[in-house]
Amino acid sequence: MQVSKRFAPSIAVLSLLLVSSVTLNASPRKVHLVALGGFRRVAYSKIGDPAGAVTGEDTLKIRPLVVDGVVKEWTTGESHDVTDRSFVVRRVLRINDELPGEKPVSSDKHWVWQRGPWLLVDRVTGHIAPLKLPDYDPGVSQAVWFRDYAAYCGVTASGKSLYAVVAQVAARKPVLAKKLAALDISSRTEPVCDLAEWQREPLRATFHPARKDAVSFDIVPGSAVLVEDAEDDAETAPQSKTN
């Protein structure tokens, strides 16, 4: 059906107004700036972090995790890109070490740094979430990342057994959990495990428990289960119902 020439300009103007209305009503997408700042060294010792520090450590390299110009967390070690928008990095905690009634010599003397859990950071939404890694112990587990997998030596809830663990980001159960040895945390004077090693093909993780032979496990690869929320989902809060 042909449109009369005298109505053609009116239709064009109406279409332009409709597009302009939709554009004005649409919420602008918020752009987040997520970055890790520069490293700096802070005082650190086995007294302040008896589980996480190695004998002889006296400093720890930390750097801020900054979102939109605001320091959200302090981190230590290198980060690992899980996807093109999400990465993991280990958190470091500043703990109050002041005894009840104690008067600190200075404002810095009653604070100590401790290695903490891993964080999952989304560069698009700016969302930061702690990772729940099975049997992960900040004082024992040194996670080594490959793709969306973390390989580390885990400790059972009783603290009496050392396990080889491979965890997948966002998965509820570990991909691998095999007992390596009995464990006595109270008497340990050195790391109970060296860093794990990854092999791509076939997919394999090798663990190095202290004073024992290395142990390797083949991993059956599966699809990633990490769900990265859209910006709109992260920014929009659910509306409450009114009676």
Coordinates of N, CA and C in Angstrom, one line a residue:
M1 N 0.9 -1.2 0.0 CA 0.0 0.0 0.0 C 0.9 1.2 0.0
Q2 N 0.6 2.1 -0.9 CA 1.4 3.4 -1.0 C 0.9 4.4 -0.1
V3 N 1.8 5.2 0.5 CA 1.4 6.3 1.4 C 1.3 7.6 0.6
S4 N 0.3 8.3 0.8 CA 0.1 9.6 0.1 C 1.3 10.5 0.4
K5 N 1.8 11.2 -0.6 CA 2.9 12.1 -0.4 C 2.7 13.1 0.7
R6 N 1.5 13.6 0.8 CA 1.2 14.7 1.8 C 1.3 14.2 3.3
F7 N 1.2 12.8 3.5 CA 1.4 12.3 4.8 C 2.8 11.8 5.1
A8 N 3.6 11.7 4.1 CA 4.9 11.1 4.3 C 5.8 11.9 5.3
P9 N 5.9 13.2 5.2 CA 6.6 14.0 6.2 C 6.1 13.8 7.6
S10 N 4.8 13.7 7.8 CA 4.2 13.5 9.1 C 4.6 12.2 9.7
I11 N 4.6 11.1 8.9 CA 5.0 9.8 9.4 C 6.5 9.8 9.8
A12 N 7.3 10.5 9.0 CA 8.8 10.6 9.3 C 9.0 11.3 10.6
V13 N 8.3 12.4 10.8 CA 8.4 13.2 12.1 C 7.9 12.3 13.3
L14 N 6.8 11.6 13.1 CA 6.3 10.7 14.2 C 7.3 9.6 14.5
S15 N 7.9 9.0 13.6 CA 9.0 8.0 13.8 C 10.1 8.6 14.6
L16 N 10.6 9.8 14.2 CA 11.7 10.4 14.9 C 11.3 10.7 16.4
L17 N 10.1 11.2 16.6 CA 9.7 11.5 18.0 C 9.6 10.2 18.8
L18 N 9.2 9.1 18.2 CA 9.1 7.8 18.9 C 10.4 7.3 19.3
V19 N 11.4 7.4 18.4 CA 12.8 7.0 18.7 C 13.4 7.9 19.8
S20 N 13.1 9.2 19.7 CA 13.7 10.1 20.7 C 13.1 9.8 22.1
S21 N 11.8 9.5 22.1 CA 11.1 9.2 23.4 C 11.7 7.9 24.1
V22 N 11.9 6.9 23.3 CA 12.5 5.7 23.8 C 13.9 5.9 24.3
T23 N 14.7 6.7 23.6 CA 16.1 7.0 24.0 C 16.1 7.8 25.3
L24 N 15.2 8.7 25.5 CA 15.2 9.5 26.7 C 14.7 8.7 27.9
N25 N 13.8 7.8 27.7 CA 13.3 7.0 28.8 C 14.2 5.9 29.2
A26 N 15.2 5.4 28.3 CA 16.1 4.4 28.6 C 17.1 4.8 29.6
S27 N 17.4 4.0 30.7 CA 18.4 4.4 31.7 C 19.8 4.2 31.1
P28 N 20.6 5.2 31.3 CA 22.0 5.1 30.7 C 22.8 4.0 31.4
R29 N 23.5 3.3 30.7 CA 24.3 2.2 31.2 C 25.5 2.8 32.0
K30 N 25.6 2.4 33.2 CA 26.7 2.9 34.1 C 28.0 2.1 33.8
V31 N 29.0 2.9 33.5 CA 30.3 2.3 33.2 C 31.2 2.3 34.5
H32 N 31.6 1.1 34.9 CA 32.4 0.9 36.1 C 33.9 0.8 35.7
L33 N 34.7 1.4 36.6 CA 36.2 1.3 36.4 C 36.7 0.5 37.5
V34 N 37.2 -0.7 37.2 CA 37.8 -1.7 38.1 C 39.3 -1.8 37.9
A35 N 40.1 -1.7 38.9 CA 41.5 -1.7 38.7 C 42.2 -2.2 40.0
L36 N 43.4 -2.7 39.8 CA 44.3 -3.1 40.9 C 45.4 -2.0 41.0
G37 N 45.6 -1.4 42.1 CA 46.6 -0.4 42.3 C 48.0 -0.9 42.3
G38 N 48.9 -0.1 42.6 CA 50.3 -0.5 42.7 C 50.6 -1.2 44.0
F39 N 51.6 -2.0 44.0 CA 52.0 -2.8 45.2 C 52.8 -1.9 46.2
R40 N 52.6 -2.2 47.5 CA 53.4 -1.6 48.5 C 53.6 -2.6 49.6
R41 N 54.7 -2.4 50.3 CA 55.1 -3.4 51.4 C 54.6 -2.9 52.7
V42 N 54.1 -3.9 53.5 CA 53.6 -3.6 54.9 C 54.3 -4.6 55.8
A43 N 54.4 -4.2 57.1 CA 55.0 -5.1 58.1 C 54.1 -6.4 58.2
Y44 N 54.8 -7.5 58.3 CA 54.1 -8.8 58.3 C 54.9 -9.8 59.1
S45 N 54.3 -10.7 59.8 CA 55.1 -11.6 60.6 C 54.2 -12.8 60.9
K46 N 54.9 -13.9 61.4 CA 54.2 -15.1 61.9 C 53.5 -14.8 63.2
I47 N 53.9 -13.8 63.9 CA 53.1 -13.4 65.1 C 51.8 -12.9 64.8
G48 N 51.7 -12.0 63.8 CA 50.5 -11.4 63.4 C 49.6 -12.4 62.5
D49 N 50.2 -13.2 61.8 CA 49.5 -14.2 60.9 C 50.1 -15.6 61.1
P50 N 49.8 -16.2 62.3 CA 50.5 -17.5 62.6 C 50.2 -18.6 61.6
A51 N 49.0 -18.6 61.0 CA 48.6 -19.6 60.1 C 49.1 -19.4 58.7
G52 N 49.1 -18.1 58.2 CA 49.5 -17.8 56.8 C 50.9 -17.4 56.5
A53 N 51.6 -16.9 57.5 CA 53.0 -16.5 57.3 C 54.0 -17.6 57.4
V54 N 55.0 -17.5 56.6 CA 56.1 -18.5 56.6 C 57.2 -17.9 57.6
T55 N 57.9 -18.8 58.2 CA 58.9 -18.4 59.2 C 59.9 -17.5 58.5
G56 N 60.2 -16.4 59.1 CA 61.1 -15.4 58.5 C 60.5 -14.3 57.7
E57 N 59.3 -14.4 57.3 CA 58.6 -13.4 56.6 C 58.5 -12.1 57.4
D58 N 58.9 -11.0 56.9 CA 58.7 -9.8 57.7 C 58.0 -8.7 57.0
T59 N 57.7 -8.9 55.7 CA 56.9 -7.9 54.9 C 56.0 -8.6 54.0
L60 N 54.9 -8.0 53.6 CA 53.9 -8.5 52.7 C 53.6 -7.5 51.6
K61 N 53.6 -7.9 50.4 CA 53.2 -7.0 49.3 C 51.7 -7.0 49.1
I62 N 51.1 -5.8 49.2 CA 49.7 -5.7 49.1 C 49.4 -4.6 48.1
R63 N 48.2 -4.6 47.5 CA 47.7 -3.5 46.6 C 46.2 -3.4 46.7
P64 N 45.7 -2.2 46.4 CA 44.2 -2.0 46.6 C 43.5 -2.5 45.4
L65 N 42.2 -2.9 45.6 CA 41.3 -3.2 44.6 C 40.3 -2.0 44.6
V66 N 40.3 -1.3 43.4 CA 39.6 0.0 43.3 C 38.5 -0.2 42.4
V67 N 37.3 0.3 42.8 CA 36.1 0.3 41.9 C 35.6 1.7 41.9
D68 N 35.5 2.3 40.7 CA 35.0 3.7 40.5 C 35.7 4.7 41.5
G69 N 37.0 4.5 41.6 CA 37.8 5.4 42.4 C 37.8 5.2 43.8
V70 N 37.1 4.2 44.3 CA 37.0 3.9 45.8 C 37.7 2.6 46.1
V71 N 38.6 2.5 47.1 CA 39.2 1.3 47.5 C 38.2 0.4 48.2
K72 N 38.0 -0.8 47.6 CA 37.0 -1.7 48.1 C 37.6 -2.8 49.0
E73 N 38.8 -3.2 48.6 CA 39.5 -4.3 49.3 C 41.0 -4.1 49.2
W74 N 41.7 -4.8 50.0 CA 43.2 -4.9 49.9 C 43.5 -6.3 49.5
T75 N 44.4 -6.5 48.6 CA 44.7 -7.8 48.0 C 46.2 -8.1 48.1
T76 N 46.6 -9.3 47.8 CA 48.0 -9.7 47.8 C 48.2 -10.8 46.7
G77 N 49.4 -10.8 46.1 CA 49.7 -11.8 45.1 C 49.1 -11.4 43.7
E78 N 49.3 -12.2 42.8 CA 48.9 -12.0 41.4 C 47.4 -12.3 41.2
S79 N 46.7 -11.6 40.3 CA 45.4 -11.9 39.9 C 45.4 -12.9 38.8
H80 N 44.2 -13.6 38.6 CA 44.1 -14.5 37.5 C 42.8 -14.3 36.7
D81 N 42.9 -14.1 35.4 CA 41.7 -13.9 34.6 C 40.9 -15.2 34.4
V82 N 39.7 -15.3 34.9 CA 38.9 -16.5 34.7 C 38.2 -16.4 33.3
T83 N 37.6 -15.2 33.0 CA 37.0 -15.0 31.7 C 37.5 -13.6 31.2
D84 N 37.0 -13.1 30.1 CA 37.4 -11.8 29.6 C 36.9 -10.7 30.4
R85 N 36.0 -11.0 31.4 CA 35.5 -9.9 32.2 C 35.6 -10.1 33.7
S86 N 35.8 -11.4 34.1 CA 35.9 -11.7 35.5 C 37.3 -12.2 35.9
F87 N 37.8 -11.8 37.1 CA 39.1 -12.3 37.5 C 39.0 -12.6 39.0
V88 N 40.0 -13.4 39.5 CA 40.1 -13.7 40.9 C 41.4 -13.1 41.5
V89 N 41.4 -12.8 42.7 CA 42.5 -12.2 43.4 C 42.4 -12.5 44.9
R90 N 43.5 -12.7 45.6 CA 43.4 -13.1 47.0 C 43.3 -11.8 47.9
R91 N 42.4 -11.9 48.8 CA 42.2 -10.8 49.7 C 43.2 -10.8 50.9
V92 N 43.5 -9.7 51.4 CA 44.3 -9.6 52.6 C 43.6 -8.7 53.6
L93 N 43.6 -9.2 54.9 CA 42.8 -8.6 55.9 C 43.6 -7.8 56.9
R94 N 43.1 -6.7 57.3 CA 43.8 -5.9 58.4 C 43.0 -6.1 59.7
I95 N 43.7 -6.8 60.6 CA 43.0 -7.3 61.8 C 43.5 -6.5 63.1
N96 N 42.5 -6.2 63.9 CA 42.8 -5.5 65.1 C 43.5 -6.4 66.1
D97 N 44.7 -6.0 66.5 CA 45.5 -6.9 67.4 C 45.6 -6.3 68.8
E98 N 44.8 -5.4 69.1 CA 44.9 -4.7 70.4 C 44.2 -5.5 71.5
L99 N 44.9 -5.7 72.6 CA 44.3 -6.4 73.8 C 43.4 -5.5 74.5
P100 N 42.4 -6.1 75.2 CA 41.5 -5.3 76.0 C 42.3 -4.4 77.1
G101 N 42.0 -3.1 77.0 CA 42.6 -2.2 78.0 C 44.0 -1.8 77.6
E102 N 44.6 -2.3 76.5 CA 45.9 -2.0 76.0 C 45.9 -0.6 75.4
K103 N 46.9 0.2 75.7 CA 47.1 1.5 75.0 C 48.2 1.4 74.0
P104 N 47.9 1.4 72.7 CA 48.9 1.3 71.7 C 49.9 2.4 71.6
V105 N 51.1 2.1 71.3 CA 52.1 3.1 71.2 C 51.8 4.1 70.1
S106 N 51.3 3.6 68.9 CA 50.9 4.4 67.8 C 49.7 3.8 67.2
S107 N 49.1 4.5 66.2 CA 47.8 4.1 65.6 C 48.0 2.8 64.7
D108 N 49.3 2.6 64.3 CA 49.6 1.5 63.4 C 50.0 0.2 64.2
K109 N 50.3 0.3 65.5 CA 50.9 -0.8 66.2 C 49.9 -1.9 66.5
H110 N 48.6 -1.6 66.6 CA 47.7 -2.6 67.0 C 46.9 -3.2 65.9
W111 N 47.4 -3.0 64.6 CA 46.8 -3.6 63.5 C 47.8 -4.6 62.8
V112 N 47.4 -5.8 62.4 CA 48.2 -6.7 61.7 C 47.5 -7.2 60.4
W113 N 48.4 -7.6 59.5 CA 47.8 -8.1 58.2 C 47.8 -9.6 58.2
Q114 N 46.8 -10.1 57.6 CA 46.6 -11.6 57.4 C 46.1 -11.9 56.0
R115 N 46.7 -13.0 55.5 CA 46.2 -13.5 54.2 C 44.8 -14.0 54.3
G116 N 44.0 -13.8 53.4 CA 42.6 -14.2 53.5 C 42.1 -15.0 52.3
P117 N 40.8 -15.0 52.1 CA 40.2 -15.9 51.0 C 40.4 -15.2 49.7
W118 N 39.9 -15.9 48.6 CA 39.9 -15.4 47.3 C 38.7 -14.6 47.0
L119 N 38.8 -13.6 46.1 CA 37.6 -12.8 45.7 C 37.4 -13.0 44.2
L120 N 36.2 -13.0 43.7 CA 35.8 -13.0 42.3 C 35.3 -11.6 42.0
V121 N 35.9 -11.0 41.0 CA 35.6 -9.6 40.6 C 35.1 -9.5 39.2
D122 N 34.0 -8.8 39.0 CA 33.4 -8.6 37.7 C 33.7 -7.2 37.2
R123 N 34.5 -7.1 36.1 CA 34.9 -5.8 35.6 C 33.7 -5.0 35.1
V124 N 32.7 -5.7 34.6 CA 31.5 -5.0 34.0 C 30.6 -4.4 35.0
T125 N 30.2 -5.2 36.0 CA 29.3 -4.7 37.0 C 30.0 -4.1 38.2
G126 N 31.3 -4.3 38.4 CA 32.0 -3.9 39.6 C 31.7 -4.7 40.8
H127 N 31.0 -5.8 40.6 CA 30.6 -6.7 41.8 C 31.8 -7.5 42.3
I128 N 32.0 -7.6 43.6 CA 33.0 -8.3 44.3 C 32.4 -9.4 45.2
A129 N 32.8 -10.6 45.0 CA 32.2 -11.7 45.8 C 33.3 -12.6 46.3
P130 N 33.2 -13.0 47.6 CA 34.2 -14.0 48.1 C 33.9 -15.4 47.5
L131 N 35.0 -16.1 47.2 CA 34.9 -17.4 46.6 C 34.8 -18.4 47.8
K132 N 33.9 -19.3 47.7 CA 33.7 -20.4 48.7 C 34.4 -21.7 48.1
L133 N 35.7 -21.8 48.3 CA 36.5 -22.9 47.9 C 36.4 -24.1 48.9
P134 N 36.0 -25.3 48.5 CA 35.9 -26.4 49.4 C 37.2 -26.7 50.2
D135 N 37.1 -26.9 51.5 CA 38.2 -27.3 52.3 C 39.4 -26.3 52.2
Y136 N 39.1 -25.1 51.8 CA 40.2 -24.1 51.7 C 40.6 -23.5 53.0
D137 N 41.9 -23.5 53.3 CA 42.4 -23.0 54.6 C 43.4 -21.9 54.2
P138 N 43.1 -20.6 54.5 CA 44.1 -19.6 54.2 C 45.5 -19.8 54.6
G139 N 45.6 -20.5 55.7 CA 47.0 -20.8 56.3 C 47.7 -21.9 55.6
V140 N 47.0 -22.7 54.9 CA 47.6 -23.9 54.3 C 47.5 -23.9 52.7
S141 N 46.3 -23.5 52.3 CA 46.0 -23.7 50.8 C 46.6 -22.6 50.0
Q142 N 47.4 -22.9 49.0 CA 48.0 -22.0 48.1 C 47.4 -22.4 46.7
A143 N 46.4 -21.7 46.3 CA 45.7 -22.0 45.1 C 46.5 -21.6 43.9
V144 N 46.5 -22.6 42.9 CA 47.1 -22.4 41.6 C 46.0 -22.5 40.6
W145 N 45.8 -21.4 39.8 CA 44.7 -21.3 38.9 C 45.0 -21.7 37.4
F146 N 44.0 -22.4 36.8 CA 44.1 -22.7 35.4 C 42.6 -22.6 34.9
R147 N 42.4 -21.8 33.9 CA 41.0 -21.6 33.4 C 40.1 -21.2 34.6
D148 N 39.0 -21.9 34.9 CA 38.2 -21.6 36.0 C 38.4 -22.6 37.1
Y149 N 39.5 -23.3 37.1 CA 39.9 -24.3 38.2 C 41.0 -23.8 39.1
A150 N 40.8 -24.2 40.4 CA 41.9 -23.9 41.4 C 42.3 -25.2 42.0
A151 N 43.6 -25.4 42.0 CA 44.2 -26.6 42.6 C 45.0 -26.2 43.8
Y152 N 44.7 -26.9 44.9 CA 45.4 -26.6 46.2 C 45.2 -27.8 47.2
C153 N 46.0 -27.7 48.2 CA 45.9 -28.7 49.3 C 44.9 -28.1 50.3
G154 N 43.8 -28.9 50.5 CA 42.7 -28.5 51.4 C 42.8 -29.2 52.7
V155 N 42.2 -28.7 53.7 CA 42.2 -29.2 55.1 C 40.7 -29.5 55.5
T156 N 40.4 -30.7 56.0 CA 39.1 -31.0 56.4 C 38.7 -30.2 57.6
A157 N 37.4 -30.2 57.9 CA 36.9 -29.4 59.1 C 37.5 -29.8 60.4
S158 N 37.9 -31.1 60.5 CA 38.5 -31.5 61.8 C 40.0 -31.1 61.9
G159 N 40.6 -30.7 60.7 CA 42.0 -30.3 60.7 C 43.0 -31.4 60.8
K160 N 42.5 -32.6 60.6 CA 43.4 -33.8 60.8 C 43.8 -34.4 59.5
S161 N 43.2 -34.0 58.3 CA 43.5 -34.6 57.1 C 43.8 -33.6 56.0
L162 N 44.8 -33.9 55.2 CA 45.2 -33.0 54.1 C 44.7 -33.6 52.8
Y163 N 44.0 -32.9 52.0 CA 43.4 -33.4 50.7 C 44.0 -32.6 49.5
A164 N 44.0 -33.3 48.4 CA 44.3 -32.7 47.1 C 42.9 -32.3 46.6
V165 N 42.8 -31.0 46.3 CA 41.5 -30.4 45.9 C 41.6 -29.7 44.6
V166 N 40.7 -29.9 43.7 CA 40.5 -29.1 42.5 C 39.1 -28.6 42.6
A167 N 38.9 -27.3 42.6 CA 37.6 -26.6 42.7 C 37.4 -25.8 41.4
Q168 N 36.1 -25.7 41.0 CA 35.7 -24.9 39.9 C 34.9 -23.8 40.3
V169 N 35.2 -22.6 39.8 CA 34.4 -21.4 40.2 C 32.9 -21.6 40.0
A170 N 32.2 -21.3 41.0 CA 30.7 -21.3 41.0 C 30.1 -22.7 41.1
A171 N 31.0 -23.8 41.2 CA 30.5 -25.1 41.4 C 30.3 -25.4 42.9
R172 N 29.3 -26.1 43.2 CA 29.1 -26.4 44.6 C 30.0 -27.5 45.2
K173 N 30.4 -28.4 44.4 CA 31.2 -29.5 44.9 C 32.5 -29.5 44.2
P174 N 33.6 -30.0 44.8 CA 34.9 -30.0 44.2 C 35.0 -31.0 43.0
V175 N 35.7 -30.6 42.0 CA 35.9 -31.6 40.9 C 36.8 -32.7 41.4
L176 N 37.7 -32.5 42.3 CA 38.6 -33.5 42.8 C 38.7 -33.3 44.3
A177 N 38.7 -34.4 45.1 CA 39.0 -34.3 46.6 C 39.5 -35.7 47.0
K178 N 40.9 -35.8 47.1 CA 41.5 -37.0 47.4 C 42.5 -36.8 48.6
K179 N 42.4 -37.7 49.6 CA 43.2 -37.6 50.8 C 44.7 -37.8 50.4
L180 N 45.5 -36.9 50.9 CA 47.0 -37.0 50.7 C 47.7 -37.6 51.9
A181 N 47.3 -37.1 53.1 CA 48.0 -37.5 54.3 C 47.3 -37.0 55.5
A182 N 47.7 -37.6 56.7 CA 47.2 -37.1 58.0 C 47.9 -35.7 58.2
L183 N 47.3 -34.9 59.1 CA 47.8 -33.5 59.3 C 47.8 -33.2 60.7
D184 N 48.8 -32.5 61.2 CA 48.9 -32.0 62.6 C 49.3 -30.5 62.4
I185 N 48.3 -29.6 62.3 CA 48.5 -28.2 62.1 C 49.3 -27.6 63.3
S186 N 49.1 -28.0 64.5 CA 49.7 -27.4 65.7 C 51.2 -27.6 65.7
S187 N 51.8 -28.6 65.0 CA 53.2 -28.9 65.1 C 53.9 -28.6 63.8
R188 N 53.2 -28.0 62.8 CA 53.9 -27.8 61.5 C 54.9 -26.6 61.6
T189 N 56.0 -26.7 61.1 CA 57.0 -25.6 61.0 C 57.3 -25.2 59.6
E190 N 56.7 -25.8 58.6 CA 57.0 -25.5 57.2 C 55.7 -25.7 56.4
P191 N 55.6 -25.2 55.2 CA 54.4 -25.4 54.4 C 54.1 -26.9 54.2
V192 N 52.9 -27.3 54.4 CA 52.5 -28.7 54.2 C 52.5 -29.1 52.8
C193 N 52.4 -28.2 51.9 CA 52.4 -28.5 50.4 C 53.1 -27.4 49.7
D194 N 53.8 -27.8 48.6 CA 54.3 -26.9 47.7 C 53.2 -26.6 46.7
L195 N 53.5 -25.6 45.8 CA 52.4 -25.2 44.8 C 52.1 -26.4 43.9
A196 N 50.9 -26.5 43.6 CA 50.4 -27.5 42.6 C 50.8 -27.1 41.2
E197 N 50.8 -28.1 40.3 CA 51.2 -27.8 38.9 C 50.1 -28.3 38.0
W198 N 49.9 -27.6 36.9 CA 48.8 -27.9 35.9 C 49.4 -28.4 34.6
Q199 N 48.7 -29.3 34.0 CA 49.0 -29.8 32.6 C 47.7 -29.7 31.8
R200 N 47.9 -29.2 30.5 CA 46.7 -28.9 29.7 C 46.1 -30.2 29.1
E201 N 47.0 -30.9 28.4 CA 46.5 -32.1 27.6 C 47.4 -33.3 27.9
P202 N 46.9 -34.3 28.6 CA 45.5 -34.3 29.2 C 45.4 -33.4 30.4
L203 N 44.3 -33.0 30.7 CA 44.1 -32.1 31.9 C 44.5 -32.8 33.2
R204 N 45.5 -32.3 33.8 CA 46.0 -33.0 35.0 C 46.6 -32.0 36.0
A205 N 46.4 -32.3 37.3 CA 46.9 -31.5 38.4 C 47.9 -32.4 39.2
T206 N 49.1 -31.8 39.5 CA 50.0 -32.6 40.3 C 50.2 -31.8 41.6
F207 N 50.2 -32.6 42.7 CA 50.3 -32.0 44.1 C 51.6 -32.5 44.7
H208 N 52.2 -31.6 45.6 CA 53.5 -31.9 46.2 C 53.4 -31.7 47.7
P209 N 52.8 -32.7 48.4 CA 52.8 -32.7 49.8 C 54.2 -32.8 50.4
A210 N 54.4 -32.1 51.5 CA 55.8 -32.0 52.1 C 56.2 -33.4 52.5
R211 N 57.5 -33.7 52.2 CA 58.2 -35.0 52.6 C 57.5 -36.2 52.0
K212 N 56.8 -36.0 50.9 CA 56.1 -37.1 50.2 C 56.3 -37.0 48.7
D213 N 56.1 -38.1 48.0 CA 56.2 -38.1 46.6 C 55.1 -37.3 46.0
A214 N 55.3 -36.7 44.8 CA 54.3 -35.9 44.1 C 53.2 -36.9 43.7
V215 N 52.0 -36.4 43.7 CA 50.8 -37.2 43.3 C 50.1 -36.4 42.2
S216 N 49.7 -37.1 41.1 CA 49.0 -36.5 39.9 C 47.6 -37.1 39.8
F217 N 46.7 -36.3 39.3 CA 45.3 -36.7 39.1 C 44.9 -36.2 37.8
D218 N 44.3 -37.0 36.9 CA 43.7 -36.6 35.7 C 42.3 -36.0 36.0
I219 N 42.0 -34.8 35.4 CA 40.8 -34.1 35.7 C 39.9 -34.3 34.4
V220 N 38.6 -34.7 34.6 CA 37.7 -34.8 33.5 C 37.1 -33.4 33.3
P221 N 37.5 -32.7 32.2 CA 37.1 -31.3 31.9 C 35.6 -31.3 31.7
G222 N 35.0 -30.2 32.2 CA 33.6 -29.9 31.9 C 33.4 -28.5 31.5
S223 N 32.1 -28.1 31.3 CA 31.8 -26.8 30.9 C 31.9 -25.8 32.1
A224 N 32.2 -24.6 31.8 CA 32.2 -23.6 32.9 C 30.8 -23.4 33.4
V225 N 30.7 -23.2 34.7 CA 29.4 -23.0 35.3 C 29.2 -21.6 35.9
L226 N 30.2 -20.7 35.7 CA 30.1 -19.4 36.2 C 29.1 -18.6 35.3
V227 N 28.2 -17.9 36.0 CA 27.2 -17.1 35.3 C 27.5 -15.6 35.7
E228 N 27.8 -14.9 34.6 CA 28.1 -13.5 34.8 C 26.9 -12.7 34.5
D229 N 26.4 -12.0 35.6 CA 25.2 -11.2 35.4 C 25.3 -10.1 34.5
A230 N 24.2 -9.7 33.8 CA 24.2 -8.6 33.0 C 24.2 -7.3 33.8
E231 N 24.6 -6.2 33.2 CA 24.7 -5.0 34.0 C 23.3 -4.6 34.5
D232 N 22.3 -4.7 33.8 CA 21.0 -4.4 34.2 C 20.5 -5.2 35.4
D233 N 20.9 -6.5 35.4 CA 20.5 -7.4 36.5 C 21.2 -7.0 37.8
A234 N 22.4 -6.5 37.7 CA 23.2 -6.2 38.9 C 22.8 -4.8 39.4
E235 N 22.4 -3.9 38.5 CA 22.1 -2.6 39.0 C 20.6 -2.4 39.5
T236 N 19.7 -3.2 38.9 CA 18.3 -3.1 39.2 C 17.9 -3.9 40.4
A237 N 17.3 -3.3 41.4 CA 16.9 -4.0 42.6 C 15.4 -4.4 42.4
P238 N 15.0 -5.5 43.0 CA 13.6 -6.0 42.8 C 12.7 -5.0 43.5
Q239 N 11.5 -4.7 42.8 CA 10.5 -3.8 43.4 C 9.7 -4.5 44.4
S240 N 9.5 -3.8 45.5 CA 8.7 -4.4 46.6 C 7.2 -4.3 46.3
K241 N 6.5 -5.2 46.8 CA 5.0 -5.2 46.6 C 4.3 -4.3 47.6
T242 N 3.3 -3.6 47.1 CA 2.6 -2.8 48.0 C 1.2 -3.4 48.2
N243 N 0.6 -3.3 49.3 CA -0.7 -3.8 49.6 C -1.7 -2.7 49.4

